[in-house]
XYZ file of C-alpha atoms in Angstrom:
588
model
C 3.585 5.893 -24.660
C 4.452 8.624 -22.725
C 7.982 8.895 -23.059
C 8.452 12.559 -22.620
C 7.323 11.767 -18.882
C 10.686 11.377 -16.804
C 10.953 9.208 -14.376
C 13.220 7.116 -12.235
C 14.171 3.430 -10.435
C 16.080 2.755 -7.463
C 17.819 0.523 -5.826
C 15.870 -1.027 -2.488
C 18.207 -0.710 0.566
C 20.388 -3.118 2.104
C 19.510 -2.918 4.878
C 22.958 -4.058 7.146
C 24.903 -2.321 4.914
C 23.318 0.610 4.483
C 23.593 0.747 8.534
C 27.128 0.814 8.488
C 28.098 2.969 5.738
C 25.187 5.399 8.050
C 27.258 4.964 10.867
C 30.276 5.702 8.646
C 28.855 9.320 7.498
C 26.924 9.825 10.726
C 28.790 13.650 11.048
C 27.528 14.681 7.525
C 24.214 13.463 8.209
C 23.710 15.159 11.653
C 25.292 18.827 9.539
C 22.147 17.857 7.292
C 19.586 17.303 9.996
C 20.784 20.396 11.811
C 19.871 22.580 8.644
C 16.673 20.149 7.723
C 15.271 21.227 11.501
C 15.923 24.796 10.891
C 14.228 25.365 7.777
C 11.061 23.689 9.051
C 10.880 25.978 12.083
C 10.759 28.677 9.874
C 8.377 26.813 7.549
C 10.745 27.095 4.627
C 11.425 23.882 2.944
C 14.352 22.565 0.801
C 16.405 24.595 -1.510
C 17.891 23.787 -4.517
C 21.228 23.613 -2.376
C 20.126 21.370 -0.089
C 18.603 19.114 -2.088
C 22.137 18.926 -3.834
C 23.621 18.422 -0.129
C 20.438 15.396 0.365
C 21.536 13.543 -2.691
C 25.359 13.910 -2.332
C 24.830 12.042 1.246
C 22.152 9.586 -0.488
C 24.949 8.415 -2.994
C 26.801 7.281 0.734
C 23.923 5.512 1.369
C 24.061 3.611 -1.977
C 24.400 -0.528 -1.377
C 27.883 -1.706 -2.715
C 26.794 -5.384 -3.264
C 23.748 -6.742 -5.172
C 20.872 -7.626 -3.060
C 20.911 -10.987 -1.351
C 18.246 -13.190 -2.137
C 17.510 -13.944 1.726
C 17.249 -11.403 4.555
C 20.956 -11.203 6.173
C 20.619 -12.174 9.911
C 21.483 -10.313 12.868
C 24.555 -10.100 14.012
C 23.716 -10.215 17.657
C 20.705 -11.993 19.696
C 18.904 -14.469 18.786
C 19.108 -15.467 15.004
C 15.543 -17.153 15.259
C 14.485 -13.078 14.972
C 15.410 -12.900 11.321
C 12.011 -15.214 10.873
C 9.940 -11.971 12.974
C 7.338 -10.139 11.586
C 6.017 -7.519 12.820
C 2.391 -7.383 13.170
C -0.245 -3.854 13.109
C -3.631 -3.276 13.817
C -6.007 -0.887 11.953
C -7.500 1.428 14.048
C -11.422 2.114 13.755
C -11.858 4.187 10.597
C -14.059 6.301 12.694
C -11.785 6.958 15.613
C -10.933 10.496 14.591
C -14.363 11.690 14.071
C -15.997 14.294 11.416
C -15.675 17.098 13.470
C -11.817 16.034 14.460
C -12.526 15.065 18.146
C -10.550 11.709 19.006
C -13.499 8.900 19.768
C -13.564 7.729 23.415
C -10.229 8.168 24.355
C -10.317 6.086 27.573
C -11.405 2.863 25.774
C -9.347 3.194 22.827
C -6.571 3.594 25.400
C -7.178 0.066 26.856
C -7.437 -1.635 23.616
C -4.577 -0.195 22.845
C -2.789 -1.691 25.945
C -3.978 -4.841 25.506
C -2.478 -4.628 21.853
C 0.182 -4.261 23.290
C 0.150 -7.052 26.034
C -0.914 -9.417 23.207
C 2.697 -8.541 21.491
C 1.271 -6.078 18.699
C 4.172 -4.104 17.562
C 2.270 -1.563 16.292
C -1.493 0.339 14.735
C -1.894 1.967 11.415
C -4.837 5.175 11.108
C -5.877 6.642 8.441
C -5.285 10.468 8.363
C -8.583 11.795 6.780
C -8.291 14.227 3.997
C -11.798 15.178 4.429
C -11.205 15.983 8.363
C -8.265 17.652 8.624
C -8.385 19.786 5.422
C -12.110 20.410 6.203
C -12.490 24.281 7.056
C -11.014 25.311 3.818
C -7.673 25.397 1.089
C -4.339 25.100 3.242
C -6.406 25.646 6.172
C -5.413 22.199 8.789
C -5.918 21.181 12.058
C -4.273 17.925 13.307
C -4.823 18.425 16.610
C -7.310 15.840 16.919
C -4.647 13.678 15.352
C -1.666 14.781 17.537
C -3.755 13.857 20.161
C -4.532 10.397 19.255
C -0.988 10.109 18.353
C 0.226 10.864 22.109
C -2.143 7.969 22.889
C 0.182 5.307 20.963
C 3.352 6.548 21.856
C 1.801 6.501 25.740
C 1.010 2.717 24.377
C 4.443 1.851 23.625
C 3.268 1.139 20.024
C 4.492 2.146 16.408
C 2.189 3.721 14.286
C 1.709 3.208 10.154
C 0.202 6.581 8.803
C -2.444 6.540 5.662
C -2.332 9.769 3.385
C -6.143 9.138 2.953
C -6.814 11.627 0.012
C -10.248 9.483 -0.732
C -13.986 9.292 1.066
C -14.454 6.943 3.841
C -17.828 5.282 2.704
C -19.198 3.231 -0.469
C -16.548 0.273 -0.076
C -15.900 -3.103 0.881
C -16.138 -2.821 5.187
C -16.421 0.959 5.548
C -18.480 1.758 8.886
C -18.965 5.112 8.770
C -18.949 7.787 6.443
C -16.221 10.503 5.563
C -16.814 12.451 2.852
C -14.144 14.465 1.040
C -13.581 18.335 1.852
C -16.443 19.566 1.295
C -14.851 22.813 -0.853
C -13.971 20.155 -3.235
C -17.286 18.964 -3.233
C -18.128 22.476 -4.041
C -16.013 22.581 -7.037
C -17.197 19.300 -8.113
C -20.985 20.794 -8.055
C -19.610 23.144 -10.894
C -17.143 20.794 -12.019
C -18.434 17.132 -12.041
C -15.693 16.431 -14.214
C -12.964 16.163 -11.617
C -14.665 12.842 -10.403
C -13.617 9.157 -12.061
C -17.186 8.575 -14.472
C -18.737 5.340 -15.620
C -19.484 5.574 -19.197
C -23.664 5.544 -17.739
C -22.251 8.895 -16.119
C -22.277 8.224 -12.742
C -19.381 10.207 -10.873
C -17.749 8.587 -8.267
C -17.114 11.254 -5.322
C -14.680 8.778 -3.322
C -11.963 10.938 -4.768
C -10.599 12.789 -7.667
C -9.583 11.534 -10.879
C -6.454 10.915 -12.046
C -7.315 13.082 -14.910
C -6.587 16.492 -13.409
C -3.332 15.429 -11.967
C -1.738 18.384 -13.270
C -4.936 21.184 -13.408
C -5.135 24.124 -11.620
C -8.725 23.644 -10.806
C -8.483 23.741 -6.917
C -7.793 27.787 -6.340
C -4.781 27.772 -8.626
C -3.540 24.405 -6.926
C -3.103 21.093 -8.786
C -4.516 17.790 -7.320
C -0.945 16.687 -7.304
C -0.393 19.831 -5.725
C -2.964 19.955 -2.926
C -1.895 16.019 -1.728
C 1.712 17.001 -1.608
C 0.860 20.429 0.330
C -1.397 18.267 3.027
C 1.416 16.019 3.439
C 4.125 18.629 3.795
C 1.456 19.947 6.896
C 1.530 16.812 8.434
C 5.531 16.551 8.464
C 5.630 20.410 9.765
C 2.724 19.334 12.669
C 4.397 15.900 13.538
C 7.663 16.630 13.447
C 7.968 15.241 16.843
C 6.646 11.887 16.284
C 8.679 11.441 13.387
C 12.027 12.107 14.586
C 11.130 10.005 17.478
C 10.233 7.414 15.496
C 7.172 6.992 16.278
C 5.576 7.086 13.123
C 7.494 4.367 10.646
C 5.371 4.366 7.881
C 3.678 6.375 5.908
C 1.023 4.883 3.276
C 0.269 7.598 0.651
C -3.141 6.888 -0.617
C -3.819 6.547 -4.765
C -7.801 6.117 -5.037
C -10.569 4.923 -3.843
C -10.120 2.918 -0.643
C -6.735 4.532 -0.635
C -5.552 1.615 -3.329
C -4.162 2.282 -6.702
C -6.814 1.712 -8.932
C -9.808 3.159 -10.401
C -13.093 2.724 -8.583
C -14.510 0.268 -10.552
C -16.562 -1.457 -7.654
C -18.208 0.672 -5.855
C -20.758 -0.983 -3.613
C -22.534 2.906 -3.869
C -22.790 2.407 -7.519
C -24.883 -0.759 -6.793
C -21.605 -3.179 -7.354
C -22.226 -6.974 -5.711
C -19.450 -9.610 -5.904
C -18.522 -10.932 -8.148
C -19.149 -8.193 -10.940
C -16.554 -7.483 -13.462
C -17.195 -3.441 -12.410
C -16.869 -0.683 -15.167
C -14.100 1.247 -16.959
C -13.843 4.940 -14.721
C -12.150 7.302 -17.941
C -15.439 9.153 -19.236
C -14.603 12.414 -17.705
C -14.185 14.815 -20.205
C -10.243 15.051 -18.613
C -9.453 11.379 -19.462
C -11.819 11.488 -22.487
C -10.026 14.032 -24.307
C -6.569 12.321 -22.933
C -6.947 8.883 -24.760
C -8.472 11.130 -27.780
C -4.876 12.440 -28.103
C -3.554 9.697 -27.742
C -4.930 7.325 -30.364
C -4.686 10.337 -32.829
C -0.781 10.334 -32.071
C -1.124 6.561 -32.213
C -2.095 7.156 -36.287
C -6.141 5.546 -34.812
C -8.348 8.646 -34.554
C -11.109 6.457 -35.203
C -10.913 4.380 -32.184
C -13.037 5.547 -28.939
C -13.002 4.361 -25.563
C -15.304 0.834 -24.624
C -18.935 0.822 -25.656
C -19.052 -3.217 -25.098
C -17.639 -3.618 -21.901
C -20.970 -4.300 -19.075
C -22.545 -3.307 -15.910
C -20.876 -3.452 -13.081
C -22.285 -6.687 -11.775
C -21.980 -8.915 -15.490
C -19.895 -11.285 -16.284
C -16.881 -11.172 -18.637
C -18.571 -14.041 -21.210
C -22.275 -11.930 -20.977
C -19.935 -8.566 -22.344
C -18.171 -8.142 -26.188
C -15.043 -6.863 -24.771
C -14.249 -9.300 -22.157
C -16.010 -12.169 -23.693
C -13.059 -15.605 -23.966
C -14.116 -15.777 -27.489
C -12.959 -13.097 -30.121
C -13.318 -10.235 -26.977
C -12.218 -6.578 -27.830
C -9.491 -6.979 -24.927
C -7.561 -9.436 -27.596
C -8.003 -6.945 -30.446
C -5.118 -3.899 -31.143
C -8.401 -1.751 -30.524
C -8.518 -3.429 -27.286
C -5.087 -3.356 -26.329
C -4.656 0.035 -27.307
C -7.206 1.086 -24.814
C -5.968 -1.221 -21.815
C -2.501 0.201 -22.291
C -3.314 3.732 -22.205
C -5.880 2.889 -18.862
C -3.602 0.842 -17.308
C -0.464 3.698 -17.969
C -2.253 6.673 -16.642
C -2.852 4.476 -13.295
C 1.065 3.952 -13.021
C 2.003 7.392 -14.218
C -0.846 8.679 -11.466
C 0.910 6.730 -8.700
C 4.714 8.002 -9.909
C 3.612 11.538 -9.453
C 1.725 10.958 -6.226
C 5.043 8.785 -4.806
C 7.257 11.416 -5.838
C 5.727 14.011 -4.140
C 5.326 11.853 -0.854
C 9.234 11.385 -1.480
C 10.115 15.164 -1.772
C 8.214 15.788 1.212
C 9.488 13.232 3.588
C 13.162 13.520 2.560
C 15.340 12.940 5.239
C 13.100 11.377 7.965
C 13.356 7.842 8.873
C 10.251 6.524 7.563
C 9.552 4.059 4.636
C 6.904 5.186 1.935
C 4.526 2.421 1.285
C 1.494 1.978 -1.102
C -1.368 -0.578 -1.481
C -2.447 -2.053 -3.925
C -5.868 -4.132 -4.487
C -6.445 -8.080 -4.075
C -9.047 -8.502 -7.175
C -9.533 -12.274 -7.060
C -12.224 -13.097 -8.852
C -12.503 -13.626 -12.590
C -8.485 -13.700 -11.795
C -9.148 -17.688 -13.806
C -10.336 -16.329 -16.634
C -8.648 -15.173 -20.199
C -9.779 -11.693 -19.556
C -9.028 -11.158 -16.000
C -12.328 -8.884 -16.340
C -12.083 -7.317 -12.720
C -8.612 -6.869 -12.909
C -8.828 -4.750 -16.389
C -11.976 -2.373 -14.860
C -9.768 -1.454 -11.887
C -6.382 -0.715 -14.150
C -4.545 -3.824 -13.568
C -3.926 -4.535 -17.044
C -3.227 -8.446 -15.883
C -3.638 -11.644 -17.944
C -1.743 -14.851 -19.508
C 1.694 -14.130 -20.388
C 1.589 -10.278 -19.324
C 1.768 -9.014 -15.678
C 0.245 -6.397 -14.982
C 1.477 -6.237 -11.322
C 5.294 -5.782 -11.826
C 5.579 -2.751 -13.456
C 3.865 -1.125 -9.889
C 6.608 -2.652 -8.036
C 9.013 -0.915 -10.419
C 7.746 2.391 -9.961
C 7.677 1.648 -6.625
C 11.198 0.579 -6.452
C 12.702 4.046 -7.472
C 11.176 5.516 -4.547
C 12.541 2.877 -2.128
C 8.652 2.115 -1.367
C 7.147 -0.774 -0.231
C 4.208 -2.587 -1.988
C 1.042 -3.359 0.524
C -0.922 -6.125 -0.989
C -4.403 -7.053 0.156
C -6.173 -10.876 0.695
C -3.391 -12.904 2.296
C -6.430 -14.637 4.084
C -8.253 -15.712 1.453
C -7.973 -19.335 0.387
C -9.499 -20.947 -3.240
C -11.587 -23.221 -1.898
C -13.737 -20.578 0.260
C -14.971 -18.840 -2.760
C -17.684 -19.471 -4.913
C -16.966 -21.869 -7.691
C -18.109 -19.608 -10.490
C -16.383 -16.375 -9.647
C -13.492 -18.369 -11.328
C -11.420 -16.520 -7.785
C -7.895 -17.506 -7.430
C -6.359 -15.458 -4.384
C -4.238 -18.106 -3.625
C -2.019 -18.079 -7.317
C -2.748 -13.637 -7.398
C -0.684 -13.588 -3.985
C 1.969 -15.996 -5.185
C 2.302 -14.076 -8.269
C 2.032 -9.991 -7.143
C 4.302 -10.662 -4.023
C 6.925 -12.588 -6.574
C 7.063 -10.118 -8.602
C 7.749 -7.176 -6.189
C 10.245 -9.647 -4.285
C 12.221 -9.901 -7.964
C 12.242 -5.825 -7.971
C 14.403 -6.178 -4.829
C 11.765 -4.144 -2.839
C 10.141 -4.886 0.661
C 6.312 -6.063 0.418
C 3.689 -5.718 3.178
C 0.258 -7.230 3.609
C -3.436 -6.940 4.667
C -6.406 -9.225 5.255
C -9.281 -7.790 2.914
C -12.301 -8.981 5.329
C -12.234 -9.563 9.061
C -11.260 -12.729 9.922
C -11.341 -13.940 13.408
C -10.401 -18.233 12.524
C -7.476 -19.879 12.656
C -7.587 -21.062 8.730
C -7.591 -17.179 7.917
C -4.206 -17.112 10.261
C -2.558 -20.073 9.002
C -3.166 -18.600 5.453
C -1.822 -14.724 6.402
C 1.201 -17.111 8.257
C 1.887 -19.120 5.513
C 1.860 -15.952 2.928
C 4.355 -13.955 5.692
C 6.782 -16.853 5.053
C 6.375 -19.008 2.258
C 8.823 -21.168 2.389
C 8.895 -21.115 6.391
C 11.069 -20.407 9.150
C 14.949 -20.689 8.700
C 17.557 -20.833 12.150
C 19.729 -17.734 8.873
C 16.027 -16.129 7.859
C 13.811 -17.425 5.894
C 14.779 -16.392 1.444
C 11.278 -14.552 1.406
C 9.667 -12.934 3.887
C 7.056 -10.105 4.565
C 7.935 -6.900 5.982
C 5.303 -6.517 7.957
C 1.652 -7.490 8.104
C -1.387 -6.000 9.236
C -4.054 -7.079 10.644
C -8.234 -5.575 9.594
C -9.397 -4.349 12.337
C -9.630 -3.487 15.921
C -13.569 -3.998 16.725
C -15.444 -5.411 19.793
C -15.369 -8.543 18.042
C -11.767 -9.093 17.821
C -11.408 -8.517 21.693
C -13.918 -11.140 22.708
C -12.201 -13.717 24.476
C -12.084 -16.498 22.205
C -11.114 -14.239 19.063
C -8.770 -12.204 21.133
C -7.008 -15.689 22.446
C -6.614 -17.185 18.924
C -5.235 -13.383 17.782
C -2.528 -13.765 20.425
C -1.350 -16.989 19.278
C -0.916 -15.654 15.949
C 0.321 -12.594 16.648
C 3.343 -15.033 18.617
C 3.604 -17.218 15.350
C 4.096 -14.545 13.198
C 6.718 -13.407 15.854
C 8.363 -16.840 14.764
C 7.762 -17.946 18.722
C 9.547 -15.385 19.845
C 7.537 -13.064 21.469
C 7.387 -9.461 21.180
C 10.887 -7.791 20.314
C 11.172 -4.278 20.932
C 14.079 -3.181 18.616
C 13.556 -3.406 14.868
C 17.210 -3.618 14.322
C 17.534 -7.361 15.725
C 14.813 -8.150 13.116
C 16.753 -6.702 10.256
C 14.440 -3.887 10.603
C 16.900 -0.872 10.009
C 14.835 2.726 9.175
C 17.505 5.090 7.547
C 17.074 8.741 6.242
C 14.887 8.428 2.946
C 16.690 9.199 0.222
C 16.029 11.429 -3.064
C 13.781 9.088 -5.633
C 15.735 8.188 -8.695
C 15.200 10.291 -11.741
C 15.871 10.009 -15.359
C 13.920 7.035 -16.513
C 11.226 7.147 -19.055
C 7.655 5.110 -18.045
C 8.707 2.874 -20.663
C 11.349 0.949 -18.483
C 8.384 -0.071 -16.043
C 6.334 -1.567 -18.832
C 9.513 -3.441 -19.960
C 8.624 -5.526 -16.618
C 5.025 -6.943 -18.639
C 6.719 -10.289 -19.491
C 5.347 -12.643 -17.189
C 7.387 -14.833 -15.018
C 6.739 -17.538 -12.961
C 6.242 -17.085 -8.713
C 8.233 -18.399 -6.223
C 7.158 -21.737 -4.629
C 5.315 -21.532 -1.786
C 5.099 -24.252 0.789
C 1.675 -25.955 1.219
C 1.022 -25.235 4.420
C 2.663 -23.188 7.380
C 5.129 -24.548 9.428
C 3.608 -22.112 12.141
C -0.055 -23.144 12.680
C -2.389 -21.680 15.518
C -4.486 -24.483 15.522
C -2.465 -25.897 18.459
C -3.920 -24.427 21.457
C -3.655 -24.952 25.455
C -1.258 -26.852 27.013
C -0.118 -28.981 24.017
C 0.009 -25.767 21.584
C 2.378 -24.529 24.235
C 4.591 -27.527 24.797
C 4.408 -28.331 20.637
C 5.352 -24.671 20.236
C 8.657 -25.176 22.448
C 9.918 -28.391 20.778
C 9.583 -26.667 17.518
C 11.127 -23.631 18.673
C 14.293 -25.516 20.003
C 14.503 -27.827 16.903
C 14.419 -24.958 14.291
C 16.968 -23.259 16.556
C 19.671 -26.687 16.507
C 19.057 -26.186 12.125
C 22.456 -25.683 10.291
């Protein structure tokens, strides 16, 4: 399917290595960055030339070993630091707010310090689409942003940056409400067709469908078009923070909640847990897609679901996902779920690439999430999964494919839920967030890319910890790093409620376990942590070489429990703490 679409894989970074051979071509990169600077004082971004120049120092950059299967310790300092992970905070989604005025500076500003006290290394923010791009086309203003920006680096903090290209409001924890531009609004008055649809016809307005990826609908600007122009004005505006290195990340977002998926459980469309949610592909953009398709499949007749539920049925009370004889078992049904699932992937390629053309040559890492849907996960159908594009069951991942899009673009892979536990969800949601972790951040780990996490609910407990811990490292801390570990984690959300005392106490301790015990550590480098000038995506390779990564494999083992566990407190924690410490040091 879709073979005419080209696309690429890369190879993640080595990180040490990569470092050196840097070092080793540090005069052709500085000639680069000299030329980079220029054009984006004059606004002009890069030629054909210099994207020539860009890739011939990339292919420097290129690893000359196969990547290890464990992190490669420091060289210097304290080896114990190849167990550290870094730990963010999310910033209030409202702290930037609809009329771009940053939200009570002053007490932001001592939350933020006592972030940092605590050991945080860093916050993550999402950068509204809907504030920023508000006034009209190509017309921005981040100086609300630039503002609260100032704030972190005043805070000694790093900052993760989300491309939010989707409405604050109608999911899971949103507090307040952001709307998209409202000139796209307009367009969608006209135009409801440029919203994801339920086959009822209700239009999601969290953000656009994938559907008019490529269509000049938005004043003779593609969707594709108009998120890769908003990004290119945020690396023009915050040029500073990025060659300071400020900013480290930059999360592009893919749909609604900024995840890639399809909004298929929208609490605004009346969604409760644990519904199955609905197919979003009955605008008449994806309608007349998968028409095409099946007819150059040789199956005019077949049409997209008609049996597949409300949002809040079950997969056995619905003919398509129902265990016996359902339509997701038949070639009918496969047909469709191949096609949904594929126009998700493709969707995220194009968005990546973009992000990647933009930020060429700054020393940030791309990153994009992708959504924890636990429930039904026990089931033949994987019913949840299959409504939000994750076209996941027995004996087919649907998972690894994302992380090999993701790995030609060097990206990481943010995955949602490392709190959740089986036995703290309801017995007939069929949930299994324990065995979907094990088996999404497995399968980006065997892509040889670097995976991220999130809590999906505000947790303030120590089981919540131990389980985010335990998921960071699974196989615990090692004196020569531990063979799998996180890249970073972090944490849902600053609130009142996380800084009362008790919360804020038990935080701290975690925050100082995921630091493997010890402490904060200012320089990424002695964690292994090396940010290099992102290189050009790799190109050339059909979609068809990520779904060769279907086959289902088994995870990695994980460890029962964490060999890091808050639940020590006081005195003892303390003591406890330092004999550990000092016997994981003495390992061999």
């Amino acid at each position: 399917m879709e073979s005419s679409i080209i696309m690429g894989t890369s190879t993640r970074t080595l990180e040490v290595q990569e470092k050196q051979l840097w070092l080793g071509s540090n005069a052709i990169s500085k000639r680069f960055e000299r030329e980079r600077k220029t054009l984006l004082k004059n606004n002009v971004f890069f030629t054909k030339h210099h994207q020539q120049q860009q890739r011939a120092l990339c292919m420097a950059f290129k690893p000359a070993f196969a990547q290890p299967q464990a992190p490669i310790a420091p060289s210097y300092g304290d080896p114990m630091l190849a167990n550290y992970v870094p730990v963010y905070v999310m910033l209030p989604l409202g702290v930037i707010s609809n009329d771009n005025v940053l939200q009570d500076r002053e007490g932001l500003k001592n939350k933020l310090r006592m972030l940092r006290a605590a050991g945080v290394d860093g916050v993550m923010v999402d950068v509204w689409w809907g504030i920023v791009e508000a006034k009209g086309p190509q017309n921005y203003d981040w100086s609300a942003y630039r503002d609260l920006f100032q704030l972190v680096q005043e805070c000694r903090l790093k900052l993760q940056c989300i491309m939010s290209f989707h409405q604050c409001g109608g999911n899971v924890g949103d507090s307040v409400v952001i709307p998209l531009p409202q000139w796209i609004l307009q367009i969608g008055h006209s135009n409801p067709d440029i919203f994801y649809t339920s086959r009822s016809g209700y239009r999601h307005k969290e953000c656009l469908s994938l559907g008019i990826d490529n269509m000049p609908l938005f004043h003779g600007r593609t969707a594709i078009q108009m998120y890769g122009d908003y990004m290119r004005s945020f690396r023009v505006n915050m040029e500073d923070f990025l060659v300071s290195e400020l900013i480290i990340d930059i999360e592009v977002g893919l749909g609604p909640a900024g995840e890639l998926r399809y909004p298929s459980y929208s609490e605004s469309m009346g969604w409760e847990f644990p519904g199955i949610g609905e197919f979003q592909c009955y605008d008449k953009y994806l309608e007349a897609d998968f028409k095409e398709f099946s007819a150059r499949q040789n199956h005019p007749e077949w049409t997209l679901p008609t049996n597949a539920g409300g949002y809040n049925d079950t997969p056995e009370s619905t003919g398509f996902f129902r265990s016996n004889g359902g339509t997701f078992g038949t070639d009918e049904g496969k047909h469709f779920l191949a096609w949904y699932s594929t126009k998700l992937l493709i969707h995220g390629d194009q968005v990546m690439d973009q992000a990647n053309q933009v930020f060429l040559g700054c020393k940030v890492k791309l990153a994009a999430k992708v959504a924890g849907i636990h429930w039904w996960y026990n089931t033949q159908s994987h019913a949840a999964e299959l409504t939000a594009g994750y076209y996941n069951l027995y004996g087919r991942d649907g998972y690894r494919p994302i992380s090999k899009m993701l790995s030609r673009h060097n990206a990481i892979l943010n995955f949602t839920c490392l709190e959740m536990r089986n036995r703290e969800q309801i017995a007939e949601a069929l949930c299994a967030p324990q065995e979907l972790v094990k088996q999404v951040l497995s399968g980006a780990w065997k892509e040889n890319i670097e995976v991220a996490g999130e809590n999906a609910l505000p947790r303030y407990d120590c089981d919540a910890y131990n389980q985010i811990l335990l998921n960071s490292r699974p196989n615990g801390i090692n004196r020569n790093g531990p063979t799998l570990r996180l890249y970073g984690v972090t944490y849902l959300r600053l609130c009142n409620e996380l800084m009362q005392r008790t919360n804020f106490d038990i935080f701290k301790t975690f925050v100082r376990k995921m630091h493997a015990d010890m402490g904060y550590c200012p320089n990424p480098e002695q964690y292994s942590h090396y940010t290099v000038p992102l290189q050009r995506s790799d190109t050339n390779v059909p979609v068809s070489v990520f779904l060769e990564r279907t086959i289902a494999e088994a995870p990695y083992n994980w460890s029962e429990e964490t060999d890091m566990s808050v639940h020590a407190s006081g005195l003892l924690g303390y003591l406890l703490a330092i004999i550990l410490c000092i016997f994981k040091r003495g390992w061999k």
